Amino acid sequence: MNWQQACELPYYGGADLGATWSPAQTVFKLWAPTASAVELQLFATGTDQEPGAAGLAEHTMQPAGDGVWSVTVPGNLNGVYYLYQLHFPDGHTAAVVDPYARAAGANGQRGMVIDLDAAQPDDWAEDRRPSIPAHARAVWEVHVADFSADEHSGVPEAWRGKYMGFVPEDTTLDGDGEHPTCLNYLKRLGVTHVQLQPIFDFATVDETRPGGYNWGYDPLNYNVPEGSFSTDAFHGEVRVRECRAMIQALHRAGLGVIMDVVYNHTYHTDSWLERTVPGYWNRRWANGNMTNGSGCGDDLASERPMVRKYLVDSVLYWAREYHIDGFRFDLMALEDVDTMNAIRAALDALPGGQEILMYGEPWTGGGTNLEGGARPSDKRALDALSDRIGFFCDDTRDAVKGNVFDAANAGYVNGAPQCGYDVLHAVAAWRSGARGFRPRQAMQVVQYVSAHDNFTLWDKLAAVARRGDYDAADSDLLGQNRMAVGICLTCQGMPFFQAGEEFGRTKYGDHNSYQGPLSTNRLDWRRACRPEFAALTSFYRGMLAIRRAYPRLAGAYGEQEPFILALPGWLIGFVPETEGNDPVGQLVVYYNPERTRQWVSLPSGTWRRLCDGTHAGTTPFGPLCRDALELEPRSVTILVAE
């Protein structure tokens, strides 16, 4: 199906696709304009291997206009499973899980009719998104299983590695009552948002057996929570209730929840979407082969009208029914600009929707074939994207600690001080246009040095330093780690961290642990409690507190770019707030990437340290400073005016 043929298919603008439940009846609607007939099949269970498995009924669906097939089934169908059976003019048939299904059975092979109000944790109606000022935002990325799977986490065994692992508020290491873990740890750290790696239903983990693992970038059912994270994958309402309970617990702790969404591709070539309207949903090359710009599956053609509608509808569903606070778009450049802007506009129209975050990766994993003049949502499209759609800045990431694709490549903090040119531009959130892109506001820039992809920060620092013992609390690596976060948290933009980065998280050199094992991926709560790494965590906590206390560091409210101080060599110094060319701010910040102490001249005034490369916090410490200051090796130093 080419672009013209796709655009000639009827468009359906209604908000009622899927199974709309009520106590008296359920209305089923499916957009399948090229089908010649459709039947609805009802089942007692989500699989044929369960006790009580049986086919319940079959209903012929009728054309309802604009390519939609519909049937109304009387009675209370809550908890009944279903499939669509489609027939096409060429004689082939296809069994399809409803693309708009809101719940599913084990492994997502049948949709489930659900009363969403009955699948709520206690007090869900009172759950509210926390109000978090823009300058204070700091994101912590974690996989649901990684968070609590450690046997030392203090989480009840049945909840480890599950949605419910986020619910206990007072867990400690092995229950010792002294060393906080999981949510108890997280709410003390100082981050404001938790970004969850994919939580919608993905394909490659067998939900009926324990021990499976995947990061989740293999989407199956976009509007259904993943079943392997629930305590019961066989009853579709359980995953819905427990996913909401996780979000509720994070909200109760004052933390926003960001959902990592994979709307750029389908994992299977023969996906439910492609079965429903063959040739429509995925992009293709001229020879008819599907494009694979993600390297993980087949690209969704977001520029086609009903694909765009599907993505908008799905995001709105998660925002409304799960109270999601933000969306991180995997390989966002595979989505077109108009679709991203449509999602932003739809979120903005929700009550409080303008506070819901949107950002993504402004790159692809390979080539694709956008049609109809559509533009990819990469850094070259910042002029057309809403200025409230952010992007991960790989330029900052690589400048600080080295290129992610070359294990030995160093950055500013670990042996290549010449990368200071890029760090200098990162300080001002790249608004100079130095790399060929120009954000329209600082908070579009997600400033980070590590994420789930590639090496953990600790492992990257170890690789550059040629350290083979990942468990050792190496003093050089600790200093480099502190400097990396010090830069990240003093650059304008929104800071982002990989979970455990703050206690030297290691995967023992595995740079792509997407299939596990869990023993490699899980957060090691004993490591977090070791004194040397607990001190690193304390530094992160102090830097985050400084960030909250001094809003000008973030550049969140349209501030000017920092005033840059002239310093020798590869040292960088700046004043976050300026008026013309005269420093008038409360803070001054210095970076010293050298292995030795360095002296710098100070702006006029009297200053005291908030951070000296080892300690950080909002309480000034040390002697008063005037005229000149000695900087610690490989350090970030922050001074506050007295």
XYZ file of C-alpha atoms in Angstrom:
642
model
C 0.000 0.000 0.000
C 1.600 3.271 -1.089
C 1.179 6.746 0.415
C -1.657 7.750 -1.921
C -3.576 4.528 -1.314
C -3.131 4.899 2.436
C -4.458 8.450 2.374
C -7.519 7.331 0.385
C -8.661 5.004 3.171
C -11.472 6.456 5.291
C -10.505 8.292 8.468
C -12.387 7.662 11.705
C -12.182 10.458 14.249
C -14.280 8.922 17.025
C -12.992 8.289 20.539
C -14.730 4.914 20.976
C -12.546 2.337 19.224
C -11.980 -0.806 21.268
C -14.323 -2.429 23.779
C -16.467 0.148 25.601
C -17.840 -1.573 28.699
C -20.948 -0.847 30.733
C -22.867 -3.139 33.136
C -25.624 -3.605 30.575
C -23.591 -4.049 27.385
C -20.217 -3.752 25.687
C -19.764 -2.022 22.337
C -16.888 -3.326 20.215
C -15.482 -1.168 17.409
C -12.546 -1.918 15.101
C -11.118 0.182 12.272
C -10.479 -2.291 9.448
C -11.511 -0.617 6.168
C -9.990 -3.236 3.853
C -11.650 -6.244 5.524
C -14.671 -7.865 3.853
C -16.078 -9.348 7.089
C -15.246 -9.389 10.803
C -16.390 -11.634 13.653
C -16.002 -11.075 17.377
C -15.014 -14.189 19.335
C -15.530 -14.345 23.112
C -13.613 -16.624 25.508
C -13.742 -17.521 29.178
C -9.960 -17.303 29.665
C -6.943 -15.576 28.162
C -5.400 -18.849 26.958
C -6.654 -22.328 26.130
C -4.297 -23.864 28.712
C -6.122 -22.451 31.752
C -8.785 -24.202 33.832
C -12.244 -23.416 32.523
C -11.033 -22.480 29.052
C -13.909 -22.336 26.605
C -15.250 -20.401 23.658
C -18.310 -18.461 24.810
C -19.850 -16.930 21.698
C -19.242 -15.494 18.255
C -20.870 -12.341 16.914
C -20.869 -10.954 13.393
C -19.765 -7.332 13.276
C -21.409 -4.831 10.963
C -19.976 -1.925 8.947
C -20.540 1.315 10.859
C -19.011 3.841 8.452
C -15.529 5.313 7.989
C -13.951 1.857 7.861
C -15.254 0.824 11.300
C -16.845 -2.525 12.159
C -19.120 -2.637 15.210
C -21.223 -4.941 17.346
C -23.042 -4.445 20.659
C -23.173 -7.449 22.988
C -25.712 -7.294 25.848
C -24.867 -8.295 29.409
C -21.969 -7.642 31.776
C -18.826 -8.823 29.945
C -16.296 -7.554 32.489
C -13.445 -10.098 32.563
C -14.433 -11.801 29.285
C -11.602 -12.291 26.763
C -11.957 -11.626 23.048
C -10.408 -11.716 19.582
C -11.391 -10.373 16.186
C -11.437 -12.721 13.201
C -10.975 -10.756 9.965
C -11.691 -11.871 6.402
C -10.221 -10.153 3.342
C -11.225 -10.062 -0.336
C -8.181 -12.120 -1.372
C -9.447 -15.006 0.783
C -7.008 -14.804 3.677
C -8.106 -14.491 7.302
C -6.413 -13.134 10.427
C -7.008 -13.474 14.158
C -6.307 -10.158 15.858
C -6.027 -8.825 19.392
C -7.834 -5.491 19.488
C -5.207 -2.736 18.991
C -7.237 -0.685 21.488
C -7.464 -3.495 24.075
C -7.056 -2.143 27.624
C -6.350 -5.471 29.313
C -5.200 -8.892 28.163
C -4.602 -12.450 29.241
C -1.255 -14.135 29.732
C 1.290 -13.177 27.056
C -1.159 -10.763 25.478
C -2.739 -13.258 23.083
C -6.333 -12.210 23.797
C -7.787 -8.866 24.757
C -10.003 -8.571 27.825
C -13.125 -6.487 28.414
C -12.540 -4.490 31.568
C -14.422 -2.274 33.979
C -11.583 0.165 34.614
C -13.250 1.596 37.717
C -13.260 -1.848 39.326
C -9.545 -2.292 38.561
C -8.420 0.489 40.874
C -6.294 0.348 44.001
C -7.826 1.883 47.112
C -8.131 5.693 46.949
C -7.157 5.826 43.262
C -9.776 8.521 42.679
C -7.825 10.771 45.049
C -4.487 10.199 43.290
C -3.021 13.415 41.921
C 0.039 14.306 39.910
C 2.589 16.107 42.111
C 3.243 19.754 41.306
C 6.958 20.073 40.553
C 8.563 23.395 39.509
C 10.389 23.276 36.206
C 13.757 24.255 37.710
C 13.619 21.405 40.235
C 12.978 18.591 37.758
C 15.444 15.724 37.767
C 14.676 12.336 36.209
C 15.812 8.895 37.471
C 15.424 6.052 34.951
C 14.718 2.499 36.120
C 13.366 -0.831 34.891
C 10.489 -2.182 36.994
C 12.212 -5.500 37.671
C 15.607 -3.926 38.395
C 14.166 -1.715 41.128
C 13.268 -4.340 43.732
C 14.440 -7.754 42.476
C 17.483 -7.849 44.770
C 16.893 -10.372 47.565
C 18.407 -7.843 49.968
C 15.935 -5.095 49.007
C 13.642 -5.669 51.985
C 10.642 -5.973 49.657
C 8.359 -8.977 50.296
C 9.454 -11.847 48.065
C 6.173 -12.022 46.126
C 6.556 -8.366 45.144
C 10.216 -8.334 44.144
C 10.712 -7.254 40.559
C 7.017 -6.382 40.257
C 4.888 -3.245 40.087
C 4.147 -3.830 43.757
C 7.843 -3.573 44.581
C 7.360 0.207 44.469
C 4.585 0.225 47.064
C 6.284 -0.435 50.456
C 7.378 2.883 51.940
C 9.848 1.824 54.633
C 12.047 -0.951 53.200
C 15.645 -1.284 54.370
C 18.568 -3.523 53.499
C 17.620 -7.026 54.652
C 15.123 -5.326 56.953
C 17.891 -3.866 59.131
C 15.928 -0.679 59.786
C 19.007 1.426 59.013
C 19.840 1.468 55.295
C 16.937 2.659 53.079
C 16.148 0.762 49.870
C 13.687 1.090 46.981
C 11.019 3.771 47.517
C 12.344 4.561 50.993
C 15.718 5.338 49.385
C 14.321 7.087 46.341
C 12.185 9.634 48.140
C 15.316 10.807 50.033
C 17.557 11.108 46.981
C 16.242 14.397 45.647
C 15.141 13.429 42.146
C 11.615 14.478 41.182
C 10.558 12.028 38.461
C 10.967 8.303 37.903
C 11.204 7.260 34.258
C 10.044 3.674 33.897
C 11.458 1.628 31.060
C 8.596 0.219 28.971
C 5.614 -0.923 31.028
C 3.200 -1.619 28.192
C 2.852 -5.237 27.128
C 5.961 -6.507 25.370
C 6.496 -9.671 23.413
C 9.547 -11.679 24.425
C 9.049 -12.477 28.119
C 6.879 -15.506 28.862
C 4.470 -14.174 31.478
C 3.455 -17.674 32.546
C 6.928 -18.564 33.859
C 9.235 -16.785 36.319
C 12.720 -15.680 35.389
C 12.186 -13.999 32.024
C 13.763 -10.614 31.397
C 13.775 -7.946 28.704
C 14.064 -4.179 28.697
C 10.730 -4.041 26.852
C 11.520 -2.374 23.533
C 9.578 -5.141 21.761
C 5.997 -3.810 21.967
C 3.004 -6.119 21.608
C -0.102 -4.418 23.075
C 0.357 -0.683 23.419
C -2.519 0.024 25.829
C -2.049 -2.952 28.175
C 0.397 -3.076 31.120
C 3.101 -5.746 30.918
C 1.998 -8.940 32.666
C 5.386 -10.192 33.873
C 5.490 -7.257 36.301
C 2.166 -8.276 37.884
C 1.629 -10.905 40.554
C -0.947 -12.641 38.323
C -0.531 -12.525 34.546
C -3.605 -14.693 33.891
C -6.256 -12.245 35.109
C -6.090 -9.067 33.085
C -7.465 -6.763 35.755
C -4.572 -7.555 38.135
C -1.887 -5.953 35.972
C -4.062 -2.849 35.561
C -4.650 -2.488 39.306
C -1.040 -3.144 40.299
C 0.407 -0.813 37.660
C -1.831 1.927 39.023
C -0.781 1.042 42.583
C 2.867 1.563 41.592
C 2.107 4.987 40.136
C 0.003 5.893 43.149
C 2.846 4.973 45.508
C 5.312 7.129 43.590
C 2.857 10.034 43.582
C 2.327 9.614 47.316
C 6.094 10.004 47.710
C 5.943 13.264 45.734
C 7.500 11.775 42.600
C 6.266 12.150 39.045
C 6.081 9.097 36.765
C 7.396 9.172 33.203
C 6.539 6.369 30.828
C 9.091 5.206 28.261
C 6.990 4.648 25.124
C 8.003 2.723 22.011
C 5.676 4.096 19.359
C 8.325 4.009 16.647
C 8.050 0.318 15.735
C 6.211 -2.943 16.099
C 8.290 -5.893 17.233
C 6.574 -8.404 14.948
C 6.289 -7.919 11.201
C 2.963 -9.727 11.532
C 1.726 -7.447 14.331
C -1.896 -7.067 15.415
C -1.918 -3.670 13.709
C -0.555 -4.974 10.421
C -2.977 -7.905 10.500
C -5.888 -5.492 10.939
C -5.134 -3.350 7.861
C -2.389 -5.102 5.877
C 0.083 -2.703 4.304
C -1.114 0.348 6.220
C 0.581 0.533 9.592
C 4.277 0.078 8.818
C 6.625 1.992 6.531
C 8.086 0.256 3.533
C 10.873 0.738 1.067
C 10.115 0.952 -2.641
C 10.694 -2.810 -2.955
C 7.922 -3.504 -0.430
C 10.177 -4.517 2.482
C 9.373 -2.944 5.811
C 11.808 -0.342 7.084
C 13.662 -1.002 10.342
C 14.973 2.343 11.503
C 14.997 1.198 15.109
C 17.042 -1.942 14.553
C 14.425 -3.671 16.702
C 11.422 -4.240 14.433
C 9.308 -2.519 11.815
C 8.724 1.237 11.759
C 5.234 2.565 12.387
C 4.177 5.056 9.697
C 3.293 7.862 12.133
C 2.670 10.277 9.255
C -0.369 8.276 8.078
C -3.625 9.675 9.511
C -4.924 6.671 11.467
C -1.459 5.780 12.766
C -1.107 9.325 14.073
C -4.549 9.078 15.660
C -3.602 5.795 17.291
C -0.482 7.273 18.866
C -2.356 10.327 20.135
C -5.159 8.145 21.514
C -2.721 5.820 23.250
C -0.781 8.614 24.961
C -4.025 10.244 26.118
C -5.268 6.909 27.467
C -2.183 6.425 29.645
C -2.308 10.035 30.807
C -5.976 9.815 31.778
C -6.344 6.301 33.139
C -2.888 5.880 34.718
C -2.179 9.502 35.680
C 1.167 9.456 33.879
C 3.233 12.631 34.382
C 5.397 12.446 31.286
C 6.372 10.482 28.198
C 9.849 9.594 26.953
C 9.800 8.669 23.252
C 12.164 5.931 22.169
C 14.030 6.872 18.956
C 11.814 9.928 18.531
C 13.280 10.769 15.118
C 11.282 7.833 13.701
C 8.146 9.816 14.551
C 7.301 12.756 12.317
C 7.124 16.338 13.598
C 3.387 16.762 13.001
C 2.585 13.665 15.058
C 4.750 14.799 17.955
C 3.162 18.227 17.897
C -0.301 16.644 17.747
C 0.501 14.594 20.864
C 1.772 17.700 22.649
C -1.392 19.644 21.738
C -3.646 16.778 22.860
C -1.884 16.546 26.230
C -2.084 20.307 26.656
C -5.868 20.113 26.270
C -6.178 17.827 29.334
C -6.773 19.387 32.764
C -3.269 20.186 33.962
C -1.899 18.676 30.760
C 0.601 21.433 30.106
C 2.619 20.108 33.044
C 2.931 16.639 31.475
C 6.473 16.239 30.158
C 7.419 15.128 26.652
C 10.933 14.353 25.455
C 12.723 11.729 23.411
C 15.798 10.489 21.598
C 16.306 12.756 18.543
C 17.925 10.044 16.462
C 17.203 6.702 14.785
C 18.951 3.350 14.808
C 18.948 3.089 11.022
C 17.242 4.289 7.859
C 13.510 4.765 7.366
C 11.189 6.091 4.669
C 8.900 8.906 5.817
C 6.236 9.737 3.234
C 4.365 12.813 2.080
C 7.094 15.291 2.961
C 7.013 14.411 6.665
C 9.987 15.596 8.754
C 11.667 13.355 11.327
C 11.676 14.645 14.906
C 15.424 15.027 15.177
C 17.581 17.934 16.314
C 17.370 19.499 12.871
C 13.613 19.884 13.354
C 13.733 21.950 16.553
C 12.440 24.938 14.598
C 9.218 23.030 13.851
C 8.758 21.010 17.055
C 6.957 22.523 20.019
C 9.488 24.106 22.332
C 7.995 21.987 25.141
C 9.146 18.777 23.491
C 12.586 17.980 24.848
C 15.431 15.837 23.585
C 18.325 13.847 24.983
C 21.599 15.606 24.272
C 24.177 13.054 23.209
C 26.631 15.911 22.623
C 26.693 16.653 26.366
C 26.839 12.950 27.224
C 29.866 12.245 25.064
C 31.689 15.475 25.883
C 31.577 14.811 29.621
C 32.861 11.210 29.713
C 33.593 10.009 26.183
C 31.836 8.535 23.187
C 29.431 5.695 23.987
C 30.465 3.613 20.978
C 34.173 3.553 21.840
C 34.864 2.067 25.267
C 38.303 3.677 25.570
C 37.305 7.138 24.338
C 37.669 9.743 27.106
C 35.779 12.939 27.813
C 36.273 16.116 29.818
C 36.212 14.445 33.260
C 38.414 11.437 32.515
C 41.359 12.439 30.416
C 40.320 14.574 27.441
C 40.042 18.152 28.775
C 39.903 19.452 25.197
C 36.261 18.320 25.236
C 35.779 21.455 27.329
C 34.759 23.284 24.146
C 31.587 21.225 24.002
C 31.081 21.316 27.773
C 31.213 25.101 27.573
C 28.281 25.051 25.155
C 26.460 22.431 27.228
C 26.482 24.840 30.185
C 24.138 27.112 28.230
C 22.024 24.201 26.923
C 23.541 24.507 23.439
C 21.593 27.658 22.635
C 24.638 28.997 20.806
C 23.915 26.684 17.876
C 27.489 25.384 18.063
C 26.600 21.878 16.865
C 24.133 22.846 14.166
C 21.009 22.745 16.337
C 19.524 25.481 18.480
C 17.008 24.757 21.256
C 14.438 27.484 21.698
C 14.508 27.122 25.465
C 16.933 25.522 27.876
C 14.492 22.982 29.319
C 14.197 21.259 25.947
C 17.669 19.840 26.586
C 17.869 16.623 28.616
C 21.357 16.766 30.137
C 22.713 13.328 30.982
C 25.807 11.137 31.049
C 24.295 7.645 31.280
C 21.061 5.804 30.517
C 19.988 2.174 30.127
C 21.712 1.938 26.733
C 25.482 1.478 26.534
C 27.822 1.314 29.537
C 26.745 2.462 32.957
C 28.643 5.600 33.939
C 30.836 3.606 36.343
C 31.638 0.976 33.718
C 32.484 3.641 31.128
C 34.839 5.395 33.537
C 36.406 2.015 34.379
C 36.836 1.169 30.689
C 38.645 4.435 29.933
C 40.853 3.996 33.009
C 41.426 0.313 32.142
C 40.201 -0.810 35.548
C 39.096 -4.425 35.579
C 37.716 -4.547 39.119
C 34.233 -3.031 38.897
C 33.507 -3.657 42.580
C 36.440 -1.665 43.927
C 35.582 1.841 45.155
C 38.371 3.336 43.030
C 39.111 6.880 44.248
C 39.867 8.204 40.744
C 36.598 6.849 39.368
C 34.673 8.239 42.333
C 36.133 11.680 41.638
C 35.301 11.456 37.938
C 31.786 10.301 38.766
C 31.292 13.273 41.102
C 32.555 15.680 38.469
C 30.259 14.189 35.817
C 27.157 14.721 37.941
C 28.441 18.122 39.039
C 28.510 19.207 35.407
C 25.150 17.640 34.633
C 23.509 19.469 37.532
C 25.059 22.865 36.810
C 24.245 22.896 33.092
C 21.018 24.572 32.051
C 18.334 22.104 30.962
C 16.709 19.093 32.622
C 19.040 16.579 34.316
C 18.564 12.844 33.862
C 20.264 9.868 35.542
C 20.341 6.121 35.128
C 19.175 4.436 38.332
C 22.141 3.519 40.494
C 24.514 5.888 38.734
C 24.676 7.659 42.084
C 26.196 4.616 43.795
C 28.522 3.497 41.021
C 26.151 0.998 39.434
C 27.997 -1.650 37.468
C 26.931 -4.248 34.940
C 30.476 -5.614 34.901
C 31.185 -4.241 31.447
C 27.975 -5.448 29.749
C 26.940 -2.526 27.548
C 23.738 -4.073 26.169
C 22.024 -6.144 28.857
C 18.549 -5.900 27.304
C 17.868 -9.649 27.630
C 19.288 -9.996 31.114
C 20.207 -11.756 33.187
C 18.397 -10.080 36.035
C 21.460 -10.605 38.226
C 23.339 -8.197 35.941
C 20.565 -5.622 35.698
C 19.043 -5.470 39.170
C 19.974 -2.652 41.504
C 22.449 -3.949 44.074
C 21.212 -2.491 47.338
C 24.200 -3.801 49.293
C 26.497 -1.802 47.009
C 24.359 1.285 47.594
C 24.944 0.939 51.331
C 28.728 0.530 51.194
C 30.274 3.621 52.838
C 32.333 4.689 49.799
C 29.352 4.524 47.451
C 26.955 5.947 50.040
C 29.253 8.994 50.102
C 28.867 9.290 46.321
C 25.096 9.141 46.743
C 25.357 11.867 49.356
C 27.168 14.034 46.808
C 24.352 13.524 44.296
C 21.838 14.363 47.003
C 23.695 17.563 47.852
C 23.988 18.629 44.215
C 20.290 18.041 43.657
C 19.530 20.181 46.709
C 21.679 23.003 45.308
C 19.831 22.722 42.017
C 16.469 23.110 43.759
C 17.663 25.991 45.899
C 19.090 28.033 43.014
C 16.579 28.012 40.122
C 18.842 30.033 37.830
C 21.087 27.002 37.377
C 18.374 25.296 35.322
C 17.563 28.137 32.956
C 13.940 27.067 33.297
C 12.338 30.489 33.203
C 13.867 32.052 30.125
C 17.070 33.254 31.771
C 19.964 34.509 29.719
C 22.888 32.257 29.016
C 25.466 32.099 31.838
C 28.217 34.684 31.977
C 31.421 32.842 31.075
C 34.598 33.736 32.979
C 37.944 33.880 31.186
C 40.137 31.160 32.691
C 43.458 29.537 31.726
C 43.800 26.188 29.996
C 40.804 23.899 30.024
C 39.235 25.325 33.177
C 35.666 26.546 32.861
C 34.017 29.137 35.087
C 30.685 30.873 34.838
C 28.099 32.900 36.699
C 24.583 31.487 36.136
C 22.800 34.877 36.159
C 23.965 37.905 34.211
C 22.962 41.465 33.427
C 24.658 42.647 30.295
C 28.318 41.685 30.711
C 28.451 42.152 34.477
C 28.120 39.181 36.831
C 25.332 39.883 39.301
C 24.322 36.356 40.292
C 24.482 34.662 43.644
C 26.637 31.758 42.445
C 29.857 31.140 40.603
C 30.716 27.689 39.222
C 34.116 26.258 38.249
C 35.128 23.034 36.484
C 38.679 21.727 36.847
C 39.327 18.660 34.637
C 43.048 18.560 35.449
C 44.755 15.979 37.663
C 46.294 18.782 39.726
C 45.020 21.681 41.818
C 44.482 24.903 39.883
C 44.210 28.549 40.953
C 41.563 30.884 39.541
C 40.663 34.523 40.075
C 37.271 35.200 41.662
C 34.685 37.803 40.700
C 34.586 40.727 43.082
C 32.851 39.999 46.358
C 33.033 37.551 49.216
C 32.279 33.901 48.591
C 31.866 30.610 50.439
C 31.765 27.040 49.094
C 28.600 25.003 48.485
C 30.513 22.293 46.615
C 34.225 21.541 46.445
C 34.384 18.321 44.433
C 33.915 16.046 47.441
C 31.078 17.599 49.429
C 27.934 19.359 48.200
C 24.906 20.915 49.849
C 23.003 24.116 50.367
C 24.771 24.983 53.636
C 27.901 27.074 52.901
C 31.118 25.710 54.357
C 34.821 26.465 54.538
C 36.621 29.804 54.861
C 35.504 32.988 53.162
C 37.049 33.415 49.709
C 38.120 36.647 48.012
C 40.145 37.402 44.900
C 41.465 33.844 44.235
C 40.587 30.202 44.862
C 42.388 26.866 44.635
C 40.323 24.210 42.842
C 40.555 20.522 43.697
C 41.684 18.141 40.913
C 38.878 16.934 38.624
C 36.201 18.797 40.482
C 33.171 20.995 40.226
C 33.271 23.885 42.695
C 30.291 26.093 43.480
C 30.589 29.296 45.494
C 27.775 31.373 46.918
C 28.038 35.104 47.571
C 28.055 36.105 51.239
